[in-house]
PDB file of C-alpha atoms and ligand atoms in Angstrom:
ATOM      1  CA  MET A   1      15.324 -17.758 -13.108  1.00  0.00           C
ATOM      2  CA  ASN A   2      12.778 -16.641 -15.729  1.00  0.00           C
ATOM      3  CA  VAL A   3       9.111 -17.089 -14.812  1.00  0.00           C
ATOM      4  CA  LEU A   4       6.105 -16.153 -16.911  1.00  0.00           C
ATOM      5  CA  GLY A   5       3.816 -13.447 -15.560  1.00  0.00           C
ATOM      6  CA  ILE A   6       0.373 -12.598 -16.901  1.00  0.00           C
ATOM      7  CA  ASP A   7      -1.479  -9.461 -15.795  1.00  0.00           C
ATOM      8  CA  ILE A   8      -5.231  -9.549 -16.409  1.00  0.00           C
ATOM      9  CA  GLY A   9      -6.714  -6.068 -16.519  1.00  0.00           C
ATOM     10  CA  GLY A  10     -10.094  -4.602 -17.326  1.00  0.00           C
ATOM     11  CA  SER A  11      -8.843  -3.367 -20.713  1.00  0.00           C
ATOM     12  CA  GLY A  12      -5.745  -5.388 -21.558  1.00  0.00           C
ATOM     13  CA  ILE A  13      -4.048  -8.697 -20.749  1.00  0.00           C
ATOM     14  CA  LYS A  14      -0.259  -8.488 -20.671  1.00  0.00           C
ATOM     15  CA  GLY A  15       2.328 -11.221 -20.448  1.00  0.00           C
ATOM     16  CA  ALA A  16       6.105 -11.550 -20.387  1.00  0.00           C
ATOM     17  CA  PRO A  17       8.844 -13.751 -18.963  1.00  0.00           C
ATOM     18  CA  VAL A  18      10.355 -12.068 -15.913  1.00  0.00           C
ATOM     19  CA  ASP A  19      13.860 -12.440 -14.562  1.00  0.00           C
ATOM     20  CA  THR A  20      12.846 -12.884 -10.939  1.00  0.00           C
ATOM     21  CA  GLY A  21      16.341 -12.084  -9.661  1.00  0.00           C
ATOM     22  CA  SER A  22      16.362  -8.568 -11.076  1.00  0.00           C
ATOM     23  CA  GLY A  23      12.639  -7.890 -11.533  1.00  0.00           C
ATOM     24  CA  THR A  24      13.140  -7.029 -15.195  1.00  0.00           C
ATOM     25  CA  LEU A  25      11.335  -8.403 -18.235  1.00  0.00           C
ATOM     26  CA  ALA A  26      13.364 -11.045 -20.065  1.00  0.00           C
ATOM     27  CA  ALA A  27      11.546 -10.312 -23.345  1.00  0.00           C
ATOM     28  CA  GLU A  28       9.290  -7.593 -24.714  1.00  0.00           C
ATOM     29  CA  ARG A  29       5.846  -7.958 -23.203  1.00  0.00           C
ATOM     30  CA  LEU A  30       2.817  -8.952 -25.247  1.00  0.00           C
ATOM     31  CA  ARG A  31      -0.460  -7.054 -24.719  1.00  0.00           C
ATOM     32  CA  ILE A  32      -3.794  -8.343 -25.993  1.00  0.00           C
ATOM     33  CA  PRO A  33      -7.062  -6.421 -25.428  1.00  0.00           C
ATOM     34  CA  THR A  34      -9.292  -8.019 -22.775  1.00  0.00           C
ATOM     35  CA  PRO A  35     -12.038  -9.939 -24.635  1.00  0.00           C
ATOM     36  CA  THR A  36     -15.653  -8.868 -24.295  1.00  0.00           C
ATOM     37  CA  PRO A  37     -17.361 -10.496 -22.531  1.00  0.00           C
ATOM     38  CA  SER A  38     -14.370 -11.236 -20.313  1.00  0.00           C
ATOM     39  CA  THR A  39     -15.473 -14.753 -19.392  1.00  0.00           C
ATOM     40  CA  PRO A  40     -13.018 -17.311 -17.950  1.00  0.00           C
ATOM     41  CA  ASP A  41     -12.888 -19.263 -21.243  1.00  0.00           C
ATOM     42  CA  ALA A  42     -12.201 -16.139 -23.306  1.00  0.00           C
ATOM     43  CA  VAL A  43      -9.517 -14.935 -20.883  1.00  0.00           C
ATOM     44  CA  ALA A  44      -7.905 -18.400 -20.731  1.00  0.00           C
ATOM     45  CA  GLU A  45      -7.707 -18.396 -24.535  1.00  0.00           C
ATOM     46  CA  VAL A  46      -5.737 -15.126 -24.412  1.00  0.00           C
ATOM     47  CA  ALA A  47      -3.512 -16.543 -21.647  1.00  0.00           C
ATOM     48  CA  ARG A  48      -2.879 -19.597 -23.831  1.00  0.00           C
ATOM     49  CA  ASN A  49      -1.782 -17.363 -26.723  1.00  0.00           C
ATOM     50  CA  ILE A  50       0.582 -15.514 -24.403  1.00  0.00           C
ATOM     51  CA  ILE A  51       2.071 -18.780 -23.164  1.00  0.00           C
ATOM     52  CA  GLU A  52       2.550 -20.009 -26.740  1.00  0.00           C
ATOM     53  CA  ASN A  53       4.274 -16.748 -27.616  1.00  0.00           C
ATOM     54  CA  PHE A  54       6.780 -17.309 -24.806  1.00  0.00           C
ATOM     55  CA  SER A  55       7.060 -21.079 -25.148  1.00  0.00           C
ATOM     56  CA  SER A  56      10.764 -20.999 -24.255  1.00  0.00           C
ATOM     57  CA  THR A  57       9.806 -20.121 -20.639  1.00  0.00           C
ATOM     58  CA  PRO A  58       8.454 -23.313 -19.026  1.00  0.00           C
ATOM     59  CA  GLY A  59       7.277 -23.816 -15.463  1.00  0.00           C
ATOM     60  CA  PRO A  60       4.617 -22.185 -13.330  1.00  0.00           C
ATOM     61  CA  VAL A  61       2.796 -19.060 -14.416  1.00  0.00           C
ATOM     62  CA  GLY A  62       1.792 -16.194 -12.118  1.00  0.00           C
ATOM     63  CA  ILE A  63      -1.507 -14.560 -13.033  1.00  0.00           C
ATOM     64  CA  THR A  64      -2.959 -11.359 -11.593  1.00  0.00           C
ATOM     65  CA  PHE A  65      -6.690 -10.727 -11.450  1.00  0.00           C
ATOM     66  CA  PRO A  66      -8.437  -7.375 -10.840  1.00  0.00           C
ATOM     67  CA  GLY A  67     -10.477  -8.569  -7.864  1.00  0.00           C
ATOM     68  CA  VAL A  68     -10.208 -10.228  -4.461  1.00  0.00           C
ATOM     69  CA  VAL A  69      -8.488 -13.623  -4.773  1.00  0.00           C
ATOM     70  CA  LYS A  70      -8.219 -16.058  -1.867  1.00  0.00           C
ATOM     71  CA  SER A  71      -6.353 -19.352  -2.221  1.00  0.00           C
ATOM     72  CA  GLY A  72      -6.734 -19.191  -5.988  1.00  0.00           C
ATOM     73  CA  ARG A  73     -10.460 -18.470  -5.825  1.00  0.00           C
ATOM     74  CA  VAL A  74     -11.781 -15.175  -7.194  1.00  0.00           C
ATOM     75  CA  LEU A  75     -14.275 -13.546  -4.849  1.00  0.00           C
ATOM     76  CA  THR A  76     -15.027 -10.212  -6.566  1.00  0.00           C
ATOM     77  CA  ALA A  77     -14.729  -8.882 -10.121  1.00  0.00           C
ATOM     78  CA  ALA A  78     -15.736  -5.208 -10.298  1.00  0.00           C
ATOM     79  CA  ASN A  79     -14.395  -4.628 -13.823  1.00  0.00           C
ATOM     80  CA  MET A  80     -14.658  -8.127 -15.271  1.00  0.00           C
ATOM     81  CA  ASP A  81     -17.522 -10.425 -16.224  1.00  0.00           C
ATOM     82  CA  PRO A  82     -19.514 -11.113 -13.015  1.00  0.00           C
ATOM     83  CA  ILE A  83     -19.297 -14.853 -13.657  1.00  0.00           C
ATOM     84  CA  TRP A  84     -15.792 -14.701 -12.108  1.00  0.00           C
ATOM     85  CA  ALA A  85     -17.116 -14.097  -8.593  1.00  0.00           C
ATOM     86  CA  GLY A  86     -16.743 -17.390  -6.716  1.00  0.00           C
ATOM     87  CA  PHE A  87     -14.699 -18.945  -9.539  1.00  0.00           C
ATOM     88  CA  GLU A  88     -11.808 -21.358  -8.788  1.00  0.00           C
ATOM     89  CA  ALA A  89      -9.419 -19.486 -11.060  1.00  0.00           C
ATOM     90  CA  ALA A  90      -6.129 -21.170 -10.136  1.00  0.00           C
ATOM     91  CA  THR A  91      -7.482 -24.692 -10.671  1.00  0.00           C
ATOM     92  CA  PHE A  92      -9.128 -23.588 -13.920  1.00  0.00           C
ATOM     93  CA  PHE A  93      -6.031 -21.874 -15.354  1.00  0.00           C
ATOM     94  CA  SER A  94      -3.759 -24.757 -14.310  1.00  0.00           C
ATOM     95  CA  ALA A  95      -5.984 -27.183 -16.222  1.00  0.00           C
ATOM     96  CA  LYS A  96      -6.451 -24.919 -19.268  1.00  0.00           C
ATOM     97  CA  LEU A  97      -2.789 -23.956 -19.530  1.00  0.00           C
ATOM     98  CA  GLY A  98      -1.289 -27.328 -18.621  1.00  0.00           C
ATOM     99  CA  ARG A  99       1.064 -25.916 -15.995  1.00  0.00           C
ATOM    100  CA  PRO A 100       0.745 -24.751 -12.386  1.00  0.00           C
ATOM    101  CA  ALA A 101      -0.977 -21.346 -12.224  1.00  0.00           C
ATOM    102  CA  ILE A 102      -0.850 -19.053  -9.199  1.00  0.00           C
ATOM    103  CA  VAL A 103      -3.538 -16.357  -9.137  1.00  0.00           C
ATOM    104  CA  LEU A 104      -3.433 -13.217  -6.984  1.00  0.00           C
ATOM    105  CA  ASN A 105      -4.900  -9.714  -6.839  1.00  0.00           C
ATOM    106  CA  ASP A 106      -3.334  -7.330  -9.382  1.00  0.00           C
ATOM    107  CA  ALA A 107      -2.550  -4.487  -6.960  1.00  0.00           C
ATOM    108  CA  ASP A 108      -1.064  -6.935  -4.443  1.00  0.00           C
ATOM    109  CA  ALA A 109       1.201  -8.287  -7.189  1.00  0.00           C
ATOM    110  CA  ALA A 110       2.249  -4.759  -8.188  1.00  0.00           C
ATOM    111  CA  GLY A 111       2.932  -3.920  -4.551  1.00  0.00           C
ATOM    112  CA  LEU A 112       5.117  -6.994  -4.042  1.00  0.00           C
ATOM    113  CA  ALA A 113       7.191  -6.002  -7.070  1.00  0.00           C
ATOM    114  CA  GLU A 114       7.545  -2.377  -5.924  1.00  0.00           C
ATOM    115  CA  MET A 115       8.568  -3.463  -2.427  1.00  0.00           C
ATOM    116  CA  ARG A 116      11.220  -5.830  -3.790  1.00  0.00           C
ATOM    117  CA  PHE A 117      12.602  -3.871  -6.740  1.00  0.00           C
ATOM    118  CA  GLY A 118      11.034  -0.416  -6.840  1.00  0.00           C
ATOM    119  CA  ALA A 119       9.903   2.555  -4.794  1.00  0.00           C
ATOM    120  CA  GLY A 120       9.275   0.523  -1.628  1.00  0.00           C
ATOM    121  CA  ARG A 121      12.642  -1.203  -1.526  1.00  0.00           C
ATOM    122  CA  GLY A 122      14.032  -1.274   2.006  1.00  0.00           C
ATOM    123  CA  ILE A 123      11.135   0.785   3.430  1.00  0.00           C
ATOM    124  CA  ARG A 124       9.841  -0.464   6.775  1.00  0.00           C
ATOM    125  CA  GLY A 125       6.706   0.640   8.604  1.00  0.00           C
ATOM    126  CA  VAL A 126       3.402   0.877   6.755  1.00  0.00           C
ATOM    127  CA  VAL A 127       3.483   1.342   2.975  1.00  0.00           C
ATOM    128  CA  ILE A 128       0.388   1.618   0.788  1.00  0.00           C
ATOM    129  CA  LEU A 129       0.476   1.239  -2.974  1.00  0.00           C
ATOM    130  CA  ILE A 130      -2.459   2.597  -4.939  1.00  0.00           C
ATOM    131  CA  THR A 131      -2.857   1.580  -8.592  1.00  0.00           C
ATOM    132  CA  LEU A 132      -4.741   3.886 -10.928  1.00  0.00           C
ATOM    133  CA  GLY A 133      -6.119   2.143 -14.006  1.00  0.00           C
ATOM    134  CA  THR A 134      -9.507   0.853 -15.114  1.00  0.00           C
ATOM    135  CA  GLY A 135     -10.223   0.576 -11.392  1.00  0.00           C
ATOM    136  CA  ILE A 136      -8.329   1.637  -8.275  1.00  0.00           C
ATOM    137  CA  GLY A 137      -6.412  -1.103  -6.502  1.00  0.00           C
ATOM    138  CA  SER A 138      -4.492  -1.127  -3.230  1.00  0.00           C
ATOM    139  CA  ALA A 139      -1.723  -3.096  -1.548  1.00  0.00           C
ATOM    140  CA  LEU A 140      -0.937  -2.627   2.148  1.00  0.00           C
ATOM    141  CA  PHE A 141       2.444  -3.585   3.636  1.00  0.00           C
ATOM    142  CA  CYS A 142       3.514  -3.656   7.255  1.00  0.00           C
ATOM    143  CA  GLU A 143       7.247  -4.145   7.879  1.00  0.00           C
ATOM    144  CA  GLY A 144       7.565  -5.470   4.330  1.00  0.00           C
ATOM    145  CA  ARG A 145       4.758  -8.026   4.685  1.00  0.00           C
ATOM    146  CA  LEU A 146       1.666  -7.843   2.539  1.00  0.00           C
ATOM    147  CA  VAL A 147      -1.801  -7.689   4.084  1.00  0.00           C
ATOM    148  CA  PRO A 148      -3.568  -9.177   1.038  1.00  0.00           C
ATOM    149  CA  ASN A 149      -6.809  -8.182  -0.630  1.00  0.00           C
ATOM    150  CA  THR A 150      -7.340  -4.689   0.735  1.00  0.00           C
ATOM    151  CA  GLU A 151      -9.906  -2.910  -1.448  1.00  0.00           C
ATOM    152  CA  LEU A 152      -9.246   0.734  -0.658  1.00  0.00           C
ATOM    153  CA  GLY A 153     -10.296   1.795  -4.163  1.00  0.00           C
ATOM    154  CA  HIS A 154     -13.862   1.043  -3.142  1.00  0.00           C
ATOM    155  CA  MET A 155     -13.827   3.493  -0.271  1.00  0.00           C
ATOM    156  CA  GLU A 156     -16.737   5.898  -0.331  1.00  0.00           C
ATOM    157  CA  ILE A 157     -15.855   9.466  -1.306  1.00  0.00           C
ATOM    158  CA  ARG A 158     -18.585  12.109  -1.674  1.00  0.00           C
ATOM    159  CA  GLY A 159     -21.178   9.326  -1.643  1.00  0.00           C
ATOM    160  CA  LYS A 160     -19.525   7.444  -4.498  1.00  0.00           C
ATOM    161  CA  ASP A 161     -17.196   4.500  -4.922  1.00  0.00           C
ATOM    162  CA  ALA A 162     -13.688   6.070  -5.000  1.00  0.00           C
ATOM    163  CA  GLU A 163     -12.751   4.368  -8.258  1.00  0.00           C
ATOM    164  CA  ALA A 164     -15.879   5.758  -9.934  1.00  0.00           C
ATOM    165  CA  ARG A 165     -14.519   9.276  -9.260  1.00  0.00           C
ATOM    166  CA  ALA A 166     -10.768   8.971  -9.481  1.00  0.00           C
ATOM    167  CA  SER A 167      -9.637   6.032 -11.631  1.00  0.00           C
ATOM    168  CA  GLU A 168      -7.518   6.628 -14.727  1.00  0.00           C
ATOM    169  CA  ARG A 169     -10.476   5.405 -16.775  1.00  0.00           C
ATOM    170  CA  VAL A 170     -12.663   8.184 -15.327  1.00  0.00           C
ATOM    171  CA  ARG A 171      -9.987  10.782 -16.140  1.00  0.00           C
ATOM    172  CA  GLU A 172      -9.987   9.630 -19.753  1.00  0.00           C
ATOM    173  CA  GLU A 173     -13.729   9.186 -20.138  1.00  0.00           C
ATOM    174  CA  LYS A 174     -14.592  12.552 -18.598  1.00  0.00           C
ATOM    175  CA  ASP A 175     -11.559  14.209 -20.174  1.00  0.00           C
ATOM    176  CA  LEU A 176     -10.638  15.688 -16.789  1.00  0.00           C
ATOM    177  CA  GLY A 177      -7.716  18.101 -16.607  1.00  0.00           C
ATOM    178  CA  TRP A 178      -4.659  16.938 -14.647  1.00  0.00           C
ATOM    179  CA  PRO A 179      -5.188  19.313 -11.687  1.00  0.00           C
ATOM    180  CA  GLU A 180      -8.858  18.389 -11.357  1.00  0.00           C
ATOM    181  CA  TRP A 181      -8.147  14.682 -11.543  1.00  0.00           C
ATOM    182  CA  GLY A 182      -5.153  15.125  -9.223  1.00  0.00           C
ATOM    183  CA  GLU A 183      -7.530  16.576  -6.632  1.00  0.00           C
ATOM    184  CA  ARG A 184      -9.838  13.613  -6.960  1.00  0.00           C
ATOM    185  CA  VAL A 185      -6.920  11.217  -6.465  1.00  0.00           C
ATOM    186  CA  GLY A 186      -5.747  13.412  -3.591  1.00  0.00           C
ATOM    187  CA  GLU A 187      -9.104  13.060  -1.838  1.00  0.00           C
ATOM    188  CA  VAL A 188      -8.794   9.282  -1.971  1.00  0.00           C
ATOM    189  CA  VAL A 189      -5.203   9.356  -0.742  1.00  0.00           C
ATOM    190  CA  ALA A 190      -6.076  11.834   2.042  1.00  0.00           C
ATOM    191  CA  LYS A 191      -8.909   9.643   3.307  1.00  0.00           C
ATOM    192  CA  ILE A 192      -6.673   6.581   3.317  1.00  0.00           C
ATOM    193  CA  ALA A 193      -3.944   8.600   5.074  1.00  0.00           C
ATOM    194  CA  PHE A 194      -6.426   9.674   7.737  1.00  0.00           C
ATOM    195  CA  LEU A 195      -7.585   6.115   8.392  1.00  0.00           C
ATOM    196  CA  PHE A 196      -4.289   4.183   8.091  1.00  0.00           C
ATOM    197  CA  ASN A 197      -1.477   6.687   8.802  1.00  0.00           C
ATOM    198  CA  PRO A 198       1.028   5.021   6.465  1.00  0.00           C
ATOM    199  CA  ASP A 199       4.694   6.027   6.235  1.00  0.00           C
ATOM    200  CA  LEU A 200       4.711   6.067   2.435  1.00  0.00           C
ATOM    201  CA  PHE A 201       2.283   6.062  -0.479  1.00  0.00           C
ATOM    202  CA  ILE A 202       3.353   4.633  -3.827  1.00  0.00           C
ATOM    203  CA  ILE A 203       1.194   5.527  -6.821  1.00  0.00           C
ATOM    204  CA  GLY A 204       1.206   2.902  -9.574  1.00  0.00           C
ATOM    205  CA  GLY A 205      -0.540   2.056 -12.823  1.00  0.00           C
ATOM    206  CA  GLY A 206       0.475   3.154 -16.310  1.00  0.00           C
ATOM    207  CA  VAL A 207      -0.338   6.782 -15.496  1.00  0.00           C
ATOM    208  CA  SER A 208       2.486   6.851 -12.917  1.00  0.00           C
ATOM    209  CA  ARG A 209       4.669   7.553 -15.973  1.00  0.00           C
ATOM    210  CA  LYS A 210       3.068  11.000 -16.007  1.00  0.00           C
ATOM    211  CA  ALA A 211       3.446  11.530 -12.253  1.00  0.00           C
ATOM    212  CA  GLU A 212       4.745  15.080 -12.633  1.00  0.00           C
ATOM    213  CA  LYS A 213       1.376  16.112 -14.051  1.00  0.00           C
ATOM    214  CA  PHE A 214      -0.722  15.184 -11.025  1.00  0.00           C
ATOM    215  CA  LEU A 215       1.366  13.952  -8.076  1.00  0.00           C
ATOM    216  CA  PRO A 216       2.307  17.453  -6.892  1.00  0.00           C
ATOM    217  CA  VAL A 217      -1.426  18.152  -6.423  1.00  0.00           C
ATOM    218  CA  VAL A 218      -1.864  14.886  -4.517  1.00  0.00           C
ATOM    219  CA  GLN A 219       1.227  15.571  -2.381  1.00  0.00           C
ATOM    220  CA  GLY A 220      -0.157  19.025  -1.544  1.00  0.00           C
ATOM    221  CA  MET A 221      -3.161  17.353   0.103  1.00  0.00           C
ATOM    222  CA  VAL A 222      -1.294  15.011   2.508  1.00  0.00           C
ATOM    223  CA  LYS A 223       1.767  15.216   4.752  1.00  0.00           C
ATOM    224  CA  VAL A 224       2.991  11.652   4.197  1.00  0.00           C
ATOM    225  CA  PRO A 225       5.368  11.240   1.208  1.00  0.00           C
ATOM    226  CA  VAL A 226       3.690  10.188  -2.057  1.00  0.00           C
ATOM    227  CA  VAL A 227       6.021   8.766  -4.714  1.00  0.00           C
ATOM    228  CA  PRO A 228       5.437   7.268  -8.153  1.00  0.00           C
ATOM    229  CA  ALA A 229       5.914   3.546  -8.692  1.00  0.00           C
ATOM    230  CA  GLN A 230       9.194   2.730 -10.383  1.00  0.00           C
ATOM    231  CA  LEU A 231       8.096  -0.362 -12.281  1.00  0.00           C
ATOM    232  CA  GLN A 232       5.074   1.528 -13.583  1.00  0.00           C
ATOM    233  CA  ASN A 233       2.805  -0.720 -15.584  1.00  0.00           C
ATOM    234  CA  GLN A 234       5.082  -3.731 -15.378  1.00  0.00           C
ATOM    235  CA  ALA A 235       4.802  -4.137 -11.639  1.00  0.00           C
ATOM    236  CA  GLY A 236       1.826  -6.524 -11.838  1.00  0.00           C
ATOM    237  CA  LEU A 237       3.610  -8.855 -14.233  1.00  0.00           C
ATOM    238  CA  VAL A 238       6.773  -8.829 -12.174  1.00  0.00           C
ATOM    239  CA  GLY A 239       4.926  -9.468  -8.893  1.00  0.00           C
ATOM    240  CA  ALA A 240       2.924 -12.327 -10.399  1.00  0.00           C
ATOM    241  CA  ALA A 241       6.100 -13.985 -11.680  1.00  0.00           C
ATOM    242  CA  LEU A 242       7.809 -13.507  -8.305  1.00  0.00           C
ATOM    243  CA  VAL A 243       5.020 -15.265  -6.438  1.00  0.00           C
ATOM    244  CA  ALA A 244       4.832 -18.081  -8.990  1.00  0.00           C
ATOM    245  CA  GLY A 245       8.605 -18.554  -8.882  1.00  0.00           C
ATOM    246  CA  GLU A 246       8.640 -18.658  -5.093  1.00  0.00           C
ATOM    247  CA  SER A 247       5.773 -21.135  -4.945  1.00  0.00           C
ATOM    248  CA  ALA A 248       7.751 -23.430  -7.250  1.00  0.00           C
ATOM    249  CA  SER A 249      10.933 -23.237  -5.200  1.00  0.00           C
ATOM    250  CA  PRO A 250      10.131 -22.011  -1.686  1.00  0.00           C
ATOM    251  CA  ALA A 251      13.094 -20.314   0.006  1.00  0.00           C
TER     252      ALA A 251
HETATM  253  C1  BGC B 301     -10.885  -4.259  -7.755  1.00  0.00           C
HETATM  254  C2  BGC B 301      -9.544  -4.533  -7.110  1.00  0.00           C
HETATM  255  C3  BGC B 301      -8.442  -4.298  -8.126  1.00  0.00           C
HETATM  256  C4  BGC B 301      -8.560  -2.909  -8.708  1.00  0.00           C
HETATM  257  C5  BGC B 301      -7.523  -2.635  -9.756  1.00  0.00           C
HETATM  258  C6  BGC B 301     -10.887  -2.854  -8.320  1.00  0.00           C
HETATM  259  O1  BGC B 301     -12.111  -2.594  -8.949  1.00  0.00           O
HETATM  260  O2  BGC B 301     -11.940  -4.396  -6.827  1.00  0.00           O
HETATM  261  O3  BGC B 301      -9.500  -5.844  -6.629  1.00  0.00           O
HETATM  262  O4  BGC B 301      -7.207  -4.476  -7.505  1.00  0.00           O
HETATM  263  O5  BGC B 301      -9.830  -2.703  -9.265  1.00  0.00           O
HETATM  264  O6  BGC B 301      -7.673  -3.464 -10.852  1.00  0.00           O
END
């Protein structure tokens, strides 16, 4: 079954139909820069364009959001317009897009996709996925089940919000070298390892494509295995589509 996934990020909004049986994209994804200001109306307009572009994929749409989302309601929006906090996003998108919309946290969506089709496939115990992008997101799994809405990217490191030191955006803005940035990411991972003792870390986000440049530094700072995500930047889209597909036809 093909289901449309839309991944709302701090810098870009991506969409594609996803074959939910294989976790692959059924068509080339469309990426549109996140509007500024990133208000609900402006974001819904972009989502509408994405849906029109893939009009041959009907049915529910899964949408990720870079903040805490409970029962379709956004609670936090660190890298989006603050008006989102407290916003009933699922109801809003369903009305604006004219089809059922399921909204969930972006890192949770990426984690669900990695656990089903990627680096976490078949792994039991405690798995933590960390996404490195505009912000730092996290998804925590215990025996394959998601504990939703963890916000480990906002852990305090050296008196600062972790994502303000170690996100991919910070690496680009400060033009940090790979080893230096790798150490910053490693500090975050080491603190999480100390507090949660997971069995596996998966590092996601677009930069996971360049894992060889920084993951060895991160791995040198913790004993637990640290592996790159396999679906890279598509994990969010795939996870969103999975959840939307399952909500439409519960197993
Ligand atoms: C948000 C998280 C989100 C992450 C990645 C953080 O700033 O608080 O909810 O998952 O960015 O987008």
